[in-house]
N, CA, C and O atoms as a DFTB+ gen file, in Angstrom:
552 C
 N C O
     1  1      25.754     -10.819     -28.773
     2  2      25.022     -11.122     -27.685
     3  2      25.646     -12.472     -27.020
     4  3      25.903     -13.466     -27.698
     5  1      25.870     -12.386     -25.540
     6  2      26.515     -13.550     -25.047
     7  2      25.546     -14.820     -24.930
     8  3      24.344     -14.724     -25.177
     9  1      26.085     -15.880     -24.580
    10  2      25.340     -17.262     -24.565
    11  2      24.226     -17.100     -23.396
    12  3      23.063     -17.463     -23.573
    13  1      24.681     -16.530     -22.199
    14  2      23.779     -16.478     -21.139
    15  2      22.546     -15.669     -21.537
    16  3      21.430     -16.141     -21.321
    17  1      22.705     -14.401     -22.141
    18  2      21.672     -13.643     -22.563
    19  2      20.785     -14.284     -23.605
    20  3      19.563     -14.148     -23.539
    21  1      21.401     -15.021     -24.622
    22  2      20.505     -15.773     -25.566
    23  2      19.675     -16.939     -25.013
    24  3      18.623     -17.282     -25.551
    25  1      20.135     -17.490     -24.011
    26  2      19.463     -18.555     -23.246
    27  2      18.167     -18.117     -22.505
    28  3      17.058     -18.647     -22.574
    29  1      18.569     -16.980     -21.746
    30  2      17.507     -16.421     -20.918
    31  2      16.325     -15.823     -21.907
    32  3      15.161     -15.956     -21.528
    33  1      16.569     -15.231     -23.045
    34  2      15.659     -14.740     -23.911
    35  2      14.851     -15.910     -24.575
    36  3      13.658     -15.796     -24.859
    37  1      15.452     -16.835     -24.759
    38  2      14.726     -18.094     -25.442
    39  2      13.727     -18.658     -24.413
    40  3      12.596     -19.003     -24.757
    41  1      14.147     -18.739     -23.203
    42  2      13.127     -19.285     -22.158
    43  2      12.003     -18.524     -21.908
    44  3      10.938     -19.131     -21.794
    45  1      12.019     -17.135     -21.782
    46  2      10.962     -16.322     -21.556
    47  2      11.160     -15.002     -22.472
    48  3      12.146     -14.286     -22.296
    49  1      10.258     -14.726     -23.384
    50  2      10.507     -13.719     -24.321
    51  2      10.130     -12.268     -23.629
    52  3      10.254     -11.195     -24.220
    53  1       9.709     -12.398     -22.444
    54  2       9.378     -11.007     -21.759
    55  2      10.470     -10.609     -20.740
    56  3      10.341      -9.606     -20.038
    57  1      11.441     -11.339     -20.683
    58  2      12.656     -10.983     -19.718
    59  2      13.817     -10.571     -20.536
    60  3      14.430     -11.355     -21.261
    61  1      14.082      -9.405     -20.408
    62  2      15.359      -8.791     -21.249
    63  2      16.482      -8.588     -20.146
    64  3      16.279      -7.906     -19.141
    65  1      17.708      -9.245     -20.415
    66  2      18.771      -8.795     -19.537
    67  2      19.760      -8.016     -20.303
    68  3      19.926      -8.129     -21.518
    69  1      20.481      -7.129     -19.435
    70  2      21.543      -6.260     -20.022
    71  2      22.669      -6.708     -19.463
    72  3      22.630      -6.869     -18.243
    73  1      23.803      -6.986     -20.103
    74  2      25.187      -7.304     -19.627
    75  2      25.983      -6.051     -19.385
    76  3      26.722      -5.577     -20.248
    77  1      25.826      -5.557     -18.261
    78  2      26.503      -4.158     -17.927
    79  2      27.958      -4.233     -17.937
    80  3      28.551      -3.165     -17.792
    81  1      28.685      -5.362     -18.089
    82  2      30.167      -5.444     -18.053
    83  2      30.648      -5.274     -19.270
    84  3      31.875      -5.314     -19.354
    85  1      29.974      -5.076     -20.357
    86  2      30.541      -4.824     -21.734
    87  2      30.719      -3.231     -21.719
    88  3      30.124      -2.470     -20.956
    89  1      31.710      -2.845     -22.768
    90  2      32.048      -1.469     -22.799
    91  2      31.259      -0.731     -23.838
    92  3      31.311       0.494     -23.948
    93  1      30.471      -1.566     -24.654
    94  2      29.619      -0.849     -25.689
    95  2      28.625       0.185     -25.341
    96  3      28.256       1.084     -26.097
    97  1      28.179      -0.040     -23.998
    98  2      27.235       0.885     -23.579
    99  2      27.832       2.288     -23.249
   100  3      27.118       3.290     -23.246
   101  1      29.086       2.323     -22.988
   102  2      29.731       3.558     -22.569
   103  2      30.216       4.267     -23.748
   104  3      30.786       5.344     -23.574
   105  1      30.053       3.770     -25.010
   106  2      30.637       4.468     -26.208
   107  2      29.453       5.661     -26.698
   108  3      29.695       6.527     -27.538
   109  1      28.303       5.521     -26.075
   110  2      27.290       6.519     -26.473
   111  2      26.575       6.167     -27.843
   112  3      27.060       5.440     -28.709
   113  1      25.424       6.760     -27.896
   114  2      24.551       6.518     -29.041
   115  2      24.577       7.833     -29.905
   116  3      24.172       8.916     -29.481
   117  1      25.089       7.629     -31.147
   118  2      25.047       8.760     -31.916
   119  2      23.839       9.489     -32.273
   120  3      23.822      10.682     -32.573
   121  1      22.647       8.578     -32.218
   122  2      21.299       9.165     -32.580
   123  2      20.649       9.742     -31.343
   124  3      19.491      10.138     -31.478
   125  1      21.245       9.853     -30.113
   126  2      20.741      10.324     -28.930
   127  2      20.573      11.828     -29.004
   128  3      21.359      12.568     -29.595
   129  1      19.424      12.243     -28.318
   130  2      19.001      13.714     -28.416
   131  2      19.885      14.459     -27.167
   132  3      19.764      14.134     -25.986
   133  1      20.617      15.312     -27.564
   134  2      21.226      16.268     -26.525
   135  2      20.248      17.021     -25.800
   136  3      19.495      17.743     -26.454
   137  1      20.139      16.970     -24.578
   138  2      19.055      17.794     -23.820
   139  2      19.636      19.031     -23.460
   140  3      18.843      19.938     -23.209
   141  1      20.889      19.277     -23.376
   142  2      21.558      20.539     -23.049
   143  2      21.562      20.894     -21.629
   144  3      21.432      22.049     -21.223
   145  1      21.734      19.723     -20.785
   146  2      21.635      19.786     -19.361
   147  2      22.912      20.414     -18.880
   148  3      22.842      21.128     -17.880
   149  1      24.056      20.237     -19.464
   150  2      25.423      20.645     -19.127
   151  2      25.729      21.893     -19.869
   152  3      26.922      22.194     -19.895
   153  1      24.896      22.683     -20.479
   154  2      25.113      23.965     -21.061
   155  2      25.501      24.976     -19.928
   156  3      26.335      25.867     -20.087
   157  1      24.855      24.761     -18.843
   158  2      25.178      25.691     -17.865
   159  2      25.953      24.824     -16.767
   160  3      25.560      23.779     -16.249
   161  1      27.113      25.489     -16.546
   162  2      28.048      24.574     -15.499
   163  2      27.434      24.437     -14.162
   164  3      26.744      25.378     -13.771
   165  1      27.579      23.440     -13.433
   166  2      27.181      23.049     -12.084
   167  2      27.741      24.246     -11.227
   168  3      28.859      24.710     -11.452
   169  1      26.927      24.722     -10.246
   170  2      27.403      25.598      -9.263
   171  2      28.250      24.969      -8.205
   172  3      27.995      23.821      -7.840
   173  1      29.245      25.646      -7.687
   174  2      30.315      25.254      -6.858
   175  2      29.585      25.115      -5.513
   176  3      29.033      26.093      -5.008
   177  1      29.580      23.871      -4.913
   178  2      28.897      23.690      -3.588
   179  2      29.591      24.323      -2.599
   180  3      30.810      24.179      -2.514
   181  1      28.927      25.060      -1.779
   182  2      29.378      25.897      -0.656
   183  2      29.666      24.933       0.535
   184  3      28.742      24.224       0.933
   185  1      30.897      24.861       1.131
   186  2      31.083      24.058       2.260
   187  2      30.830      24.990       3.459
   188  3      30.877      26.220       3.466
   189  1      30.525      24.072       4.566
   190  2      30.230      24.901       5.755
   191  2      31.567      25.427       6.328
   192  3      32.439      24.599       6.590
   193  1      31.752      26.510       6.503
   194  2      32.916      27.244       6.964
   195  2      32.715      28.187       8.262
   196  3      33.515      29.076       8.553
   197  1      31.719      27.934       8.898
   198  2      31.297      28.911      10.048
   199  2      32.314      28.583      11.162
   200  3      32.622      27.437      11.489
   201  1      32.802      29.721      11.710
   202  2      33.719      29.472      12.735
   203  2      32.905      29.634      14.111
   204  3      32.405      30.709      14.444
   205  1      32.820      28.419      14.903
   206  2      32.200      28.492      16.059
   207  2      33.048      27.953      17.167
   208  3      33.308      26.757      17.298
   209  1      33.508      29.010      18.040
   210  2      34.639      28.844      19.034
   211  2      34.123      27.784      19.973
   212  3      34.933      27.003      20.472
   213  1      32.839      27.694      20.252
   214  2      32.293      26.797      21.288
   215  2      32.585      25.335      21.032
   216  3      32.583      24.484      21.922
   217  1      32.854      25.085      19.669
   218  2      32.995      23.555      19.419
   219  2      34.524      23.171      19.614
   220  3      34.868      21.996      19.486
   221  1      35.323      24.042      19.886
   222  2      36.697      23.786      20.018
   223  2      37.005      23.416      21.454
   224  3      36.218      23.596      22.383
   225  1      38.239      22.873      21.562
   226  2      38.657      22.310      23.080
   227  2      38.992      23.491      24.096
   228  3      38.974      23.276      25.308
   229  1      39.258      24.577      23.640
   230  2      39.730      25.510      24.589
   231  2      38.827      26.873      24.416
   232  3      38.042      27.011      23.478
   233  1      39.004      27.720      25.292
   234  2      38.379      29.046      25.253
   235  2      39.288      29.975      24.480
   236  3      40.491      30.042      24.733
   237  1      38.698      30.698      23.524
   238  2      39.596      31.736      22.749
   239  2      39.216      33.038      23.177
   240  3      38.037      33.289      23.427
   241  1      40.239      33.996      23.294
   242  2      39.947      35.354      23.639
   243  2      39.467      36.021      22.440
   244  3      39.366      35.438      21.361
   245  1      39.164      37.273      22.631
   246  2      38.532      38.031      21.560
   247  2      39.461      38.267      20.343
   248  3      39.021      38.229      19.194
   249  1      40.689      38.498      20.618
   250  2      41.595      38.735      19.575
   251  2      41.606      37.390      18.628
   252  3      41.550      37.464      17.401
   253  1      41.678      36.284      19.276
   254  2      41.868      34.985      18.556
   255  2      40.496      34.722      17.685
   256  3      40.540      34.153      16.594
   257  1      39.386      35.153      18.224
   258  2      38.056      34.981      17.473
   259  2      38.129      36.054      16.263
   260  3      37.896      35.746      15.094
   261  1      38.448      37.220      16.650
   262  2      38.500      38.195      15.504
   263  2      39.525      37.746      14.362
   264  3      39.323      38.041      13.184
   265  1      40.561      37.064      14.755
   266  2      41.610      36.624      13.594
   267  2      40.783      35.467      12.975
   268  3      40.690      35.529      11.749
   269  1      40.192      34.472      13.555
   270  2      39.524      33.377      13.031
   271  2      38.386      33.844      12.114
   272  3      38.085      33.203      11.107
   273  1      37.783      34.928      12.464
   274  2      36.431      35.427      11.639
   275  2      37.260      36.185      10.410
   276  3      36.776      36.058       9.286
   277  1      38.297      36.850      10.534
   278  2      38.929      37.621       9.402
   279  2      39.541      36.506       8.505
   280  3      39.461      36.723       7.296
   281  1      40.129      35.368       8.887
   282  2      40.684      34.511       7.985
   283  2      39.463      33.720       7.283
   284  3      39.593      33.378       6.107
   285  1      38.347      33.442       7.951
   286  2      37.179      32.968       7.332
   287  2      36.644      33.779       6.278
   288  3      36.328      33.285       5.196
   289  1      36.509      35.190       6.580
   290  2      36.017      35.987       5.371
   291  2      37.018      36.120       4.285
   292  3      36.615      36.357       3.146
   293  1      38.401      35.978       4.552
   294  2      39.245      35.993       3.468
   295  2      39.192      34.845       2.663
   296  3      39.299      34.986       1.444
   297  1      39.036      33.674       3.179
   298  2      38.790      32.244       2.546
   299  2      37.682      32.507       1.633
   300  3      37.823      32.269       0.434
   301  1      36.404      33.058       2.176
   302  2      35.434      33.087       1.303
   303  2      35.489      34.108      -0.003
   304  3      35.124      33.912      -1.162
   305  1      36.052      35.207       0.588
   306  2      36.128      36.247      -0.812
   307  2      37.249      35.720      -1.725
   308  3      37.158      36.037      -2.911
   309  1      38.212      35.021      -1.377
   310  2      39.193      34.680      -2.312
   311  2      38.863      33.261      -2.847
   312  3      39.408      32.921      -3.897
   313  1      38.090      32.475      -2.275
   314  2      37.702      31.187      -2.757
   315  2      38.566      30.085      -2.424
   316  3      38.499      28.993      -2.990
   317  1      39.388      30.373      -1.494
   318  2      40.462      29.350      -1.260
   319  2      40.472      28.899       0.250
   320  3      40.447      29.626       1.243
   321  1      40.516      27.491       0.181
   322  2      40.479      26.813       1.529
   323  2      41.828      27.000       2.377
   324  3      41.779      27.132       3.600
   325  1      42.896      27.003       1.746
   326  2      44.154      26.924       2.432
   327  2      45.013      28.233       1.934
   328  3      45.799      28.204       0.986
   329  1      44.752      29.274       2.663
   330  2      45.756      30.261       2.134
   331  2      47.236      30.130       2.321
   332  3      47.708      29.317       3.115
   333  1      48.000      30.968       1.555
   334  2      49.448      30.829       1.784
   335  2      49.934      31.735       2.926
   336  3      49.222      32.603       3.431
   337  1      51.078      31.495       3.261
   338  2      51.583      32.332       4.572
   339  2      51.458      33.821       4.254
   340  3      51.094      34.609       5.127
   341  1      51.754      34.214       3.012
   342  2      51.716      35.644       2.676
   343  2      50.315      36.215       2.711
   344  3      50.060      37.368       3.059
   345  1      49.393      35.277       2.306
   346  2      47.889      35.707       2.377
   347  2      47.519      35.852       3.849
   348  3      46.795      36.792       4.177
   349  1      47.974      34.971       4.774
   350  2      47.757      34.960       6.172
   351  2      48.334      36.396       6.830
   352  3      47.702      37.071       7.642
   353  1      49.524      36.684       6.363
   354  2      50.063      38.003       6.647
   355  2      49.315      39.252       6.270
   356  3      49.231      40.263       6.968
   357  1      48.766      39.058       5.050
   358  2      47.846      40.187       4.378
   359  2      46.764      40.324       5.458
   360  3      46.483      41.426       5.929
   361  1      46.168      39.198       5.838
   362  2      44.829      39.296       6.817
   363  2      45.275      39.974       8.055
   364  3      44.566      40.861       8.532
   365  1      46.443      39.615       8.641
   366  2      46.959      40.203       9.941
   367  2      47.170      41.536       9.807
   368  3      46.789      42.280      10.711
   369  1      47.786      42.041       8.705
   370  2      48.063      43.371       8.451
   371  2      46.622      44.173       8.170
   372  3      46.488      45.323       8.587
   373  1      45.724      43.604       7.556
   374  2      44.489      44.129       7.465
   375  2      43.771      44.491       8.689
   376  3      42.961      45.413       8.777
   377  1      44.152      43.638       9.696
   378  2      43.450      43.744      11.068
   379  2      44.169      44.944      11.811
   380  3      43.771      45.379      12.892
   381  1      45.175      45.395      11.184
   382  2      46.009      46.432      11.968
   383  2      47.250      46.202      12.648
   384  3      47.914      47.088      13.185
   385  1      47.523      45.054      12.611
   386  2      48.806      44.593      13.236
   387  2      50.027      44.939      12.574
   388  3      50.060      44.898      11.344
   389  1      51.117      45.302      13.290
   390  2      52.325      45.689      12.713
   391  2      53.472      44.988      13.555
   392  3      53.274      44.679      14.729
   393  1      54.678      44.748      12.915
   394  2      55.628      44.060      13.674
   395  2      56.675      45.236      14.129
   396  3      57.111      46.044      13.308
   397  1      57.008      45.254      15.408
   398  2      57.870      46.230      15.931
   399  2      59.174      45.742      16.244
   400  3      59.222      44.621      16.750
   401  1      60.212      46.341      16.050
   402  2      61.487      45.976      16.525
   403  2      61.624      46.268      17.956
   404  3      60.874      47.136      18.403
   405  1      62.442      45.703      18.747
   406  2      62.846      46.173      20.077
   407  2      62.936      47.581      20.322
   408  3      62.327      48.076      21.270
   409  1      63.754      48.377      19.430
   410  2      63.831      49.725      19.517
   411  2      62.571      50.457      19.348
   412  3      62.343      51.373      20.138
   413  1      61.724      50.181      18.433
   414  2      60.535      50.729      18.185
   415  2      59.548      50.599      19.473
   416  3      58.842      51.518      19.887
   417  1      59.623      49.351      20.007
   418  2      58.819      49.008      21.251
   419  2      59.322      49.928      22.310
   420  3      58.518      50.624      22.931
   421  1      60.536      49.975      22.542
   422  2      61.189      50.647      23.554
   423  2      60.852      52.212      23.330
   424  3      60.467      52.909      24.269
   425  1      61.009      52.670      22.136
   426  2      60.669      54.101      21.816
   427  2      59.243      54.462      22.076
   428  3      58.984      55.607      22.445
   429  1      58.222      53.505      21.900
   430  2      56.915      53.850      22.117
   431  2      56.556      53.776      23.599
   432  3      55.506      54.248      24.034
   433  1      57.495      53.147      24.377
   434  2      57.429      53.176      25.811
   435  2      56.143      52.156      26.243
   436  3      55.390      52.424      27.180
   437  1      56.039      51.141      25.540
   438  2      54.800      50.200      25.690
   439  2      55.303      49.254      26.672
   440  3      56.496      48.952      26.615
   441  1      54.459      48.679      27.680
   442  2      54.858      47.776      28.559
   443  2      53.633      46.621      28.489
   444  3      52.569      46.717      29.101
   445  1      53.993      45.590      27.671
   446  2      53.109      44.577      27.293
   447  2      52.468      43.853      28.678
   448  3      51.270      43.628      28.851
   449  1      53.442      43.576      29.520
   450  2      52.989      43.005      30.845
   451  2      51.874      43.636      31.479
   452  3      50.899      42.985      31.855
   453  1      51.971      44.870      31.613
   454  2      50.758      45.705      32.197
   455  2      49.507      45.721      31.371
   456  3      48.404      45.601      31.905
   457  1      49.661      45.867      30.066
   458  2      48.587      45.863      29.155
   459  2      47.754      44.667      28.944
   460  3      46.534      44.702      29.102
   461  1      48.403      43.594      28.583
   462  2      47.797      42.312      28.238
   463  2      48.264      41.013      28.902
   464  3      48.189      39.905      28.371
   465  1      48.757      41.269      30.128
   466  2      49.105      40.013      30.788
   467  2      50.334      39.405      30.425
   468  3      50.561      38.238      30.746
   469  1      51.256      40.176      29.702
   470  2      52.595      39.579      29.207
   471  2      52.473      38.519      28.094
   472  3      53.480      37.964      27.655
   473  1      51.365      38.269      27.689
   474  2      51.242      37.125      26.660
   475  2      51.570      37.568      25.298
   476  3      51.982      36.733      24.492
   477  1      51.410      38.972      24.916
   478  2      51.363      39.292      23.600
   479  2      52.727      39.645      22.853
   480  3      52.859      39.620      21.630
   481  1      53.733      39.982      23.782
   482  2      55.006      40.208      23.080
   483  2      56.102      39.517      23.791
   484  3      56.280      39.686      24.998
   485  1      56.819      38.764      23.088
   486  2      58.034      38.068      23.499
   487  2      59.086      38.436      22.561
   488  3      58.869      38.247      21.364
   489  1      60.260      38.965      22.959
   490  2      61.189      39.121      21.965
   491  2      61.949      37.972      21.684
   492  3      61.937      37.083      22.535
   493  1      62.654      37.803      20.583
   494  2      63.361      36.704      20.138
   495  2      64.476      36.400      21.057
   496  3      64.949      35.264      21.020
   497  1      64.942      37.251      21.854
   498  2      66.017      37.190      22.795
   499  2      65.335      36.397      24.024
   500  3      65.937      35.440      24.510
   501  1      64.219      36.749      24.470
   502  2      63.687      36.193      25.503
   503  2      63.239      34.707      25.221
   504  3      63.344      33.793      26.040
   505  1      62.752      34.600      24.014
   506  2      62.487      33.113      23.637
   507  2      63.692      32.245      23.466
   508  3      63.598      31.029      23.629
   509  1      64.804      32.810      23.149
   510  2      66.066      32.144      22.993
   511  2      66.632      31.881      24.391
   512  3      67.340      30.887      24.556
   513  1      66.360      32.723      25.426
   514  2      66.854      32.375      26.669
   515  2      65.958      31.273      27.278
   516  3      66.401      30.336      27.943
   517  1      64.795      31.453      27.018
   518  2      63.827      30.317      27.620
   519  2      64.174      29.001      27.084
   520  3      64.214      28.014      27.819
   521  1      64.441      28.944      25.756
   522  2      64.824      27.696      25.007
   523  2      66.178      27.095      25.680
   524  3      66.354      25.896      25.894
   525  1      67.043      28.063      25.959
   526  2      68.304      27.644      26.400
   527  2      68.262      27.086      27.923
   528  3      69.027      26.210      28.328
   529  1      67.294      27.695      28.688
   530  2      67.042      27.228      29.983
   531  2      66.371      25.781      30.011
   532  3      66.719      24.962      30.862
   533  1      65.320      25.469      28.977
   534  2      64.771      24.250      28.906
   535  2      65.792      23.159      28.526
   536  3      65.824      22.060      29.079
   537  1      66.632      23.550      27.529
   538  2      67.625      22.540      27.041
   539  2      68.511      22.179      28.295
   540  3      68.748      21.000      28.560
   541  1      68.983      23.192      29.040
   542  2      69.979      23.086      30.112
   543  2      69.271      22.012      31.184
   544  3      69.894      21.061      31.656
   545  1      68.109      22.259      31.441
   546  2      67.301      21.380      32.555
   547  2      67.143      19.908      32.016
   548  3      67.010      18.944      32.770
   549  1      67.167      19.833      30.802
   550  2      66.726      18.368      30.159
   551  2      67.832      17.412      30.244
   552  3      67.693      16.266      29.816
């Protein structure tokens, strides 16, 4: 017992102080009764993962909201907060999306500009040409 504790107890027998800075209290009491509280593991706390497009800065279209909800469902089912790129591709394919080559796109005679406003399909050649134009202007 430290000198401070002994002095305080001699002044007043009703006051007991405990020096919490010592390590002996952390070693445990071998005579303590085990209550079995940790026999059942703690349940994993569920985080709030609800997708609410109204809280975001911009308006999302229906396809974007569908993708966000599909990702949210996948995260809940897999128990993963941060899916890998291959898992994201898995979700995209599960939604029914497929990647077409330019030849497949032309063979299907699809015109993305008429169907969806031209935002959904950009070939790598178009993107490359746009980037070259931006670099030339800079």
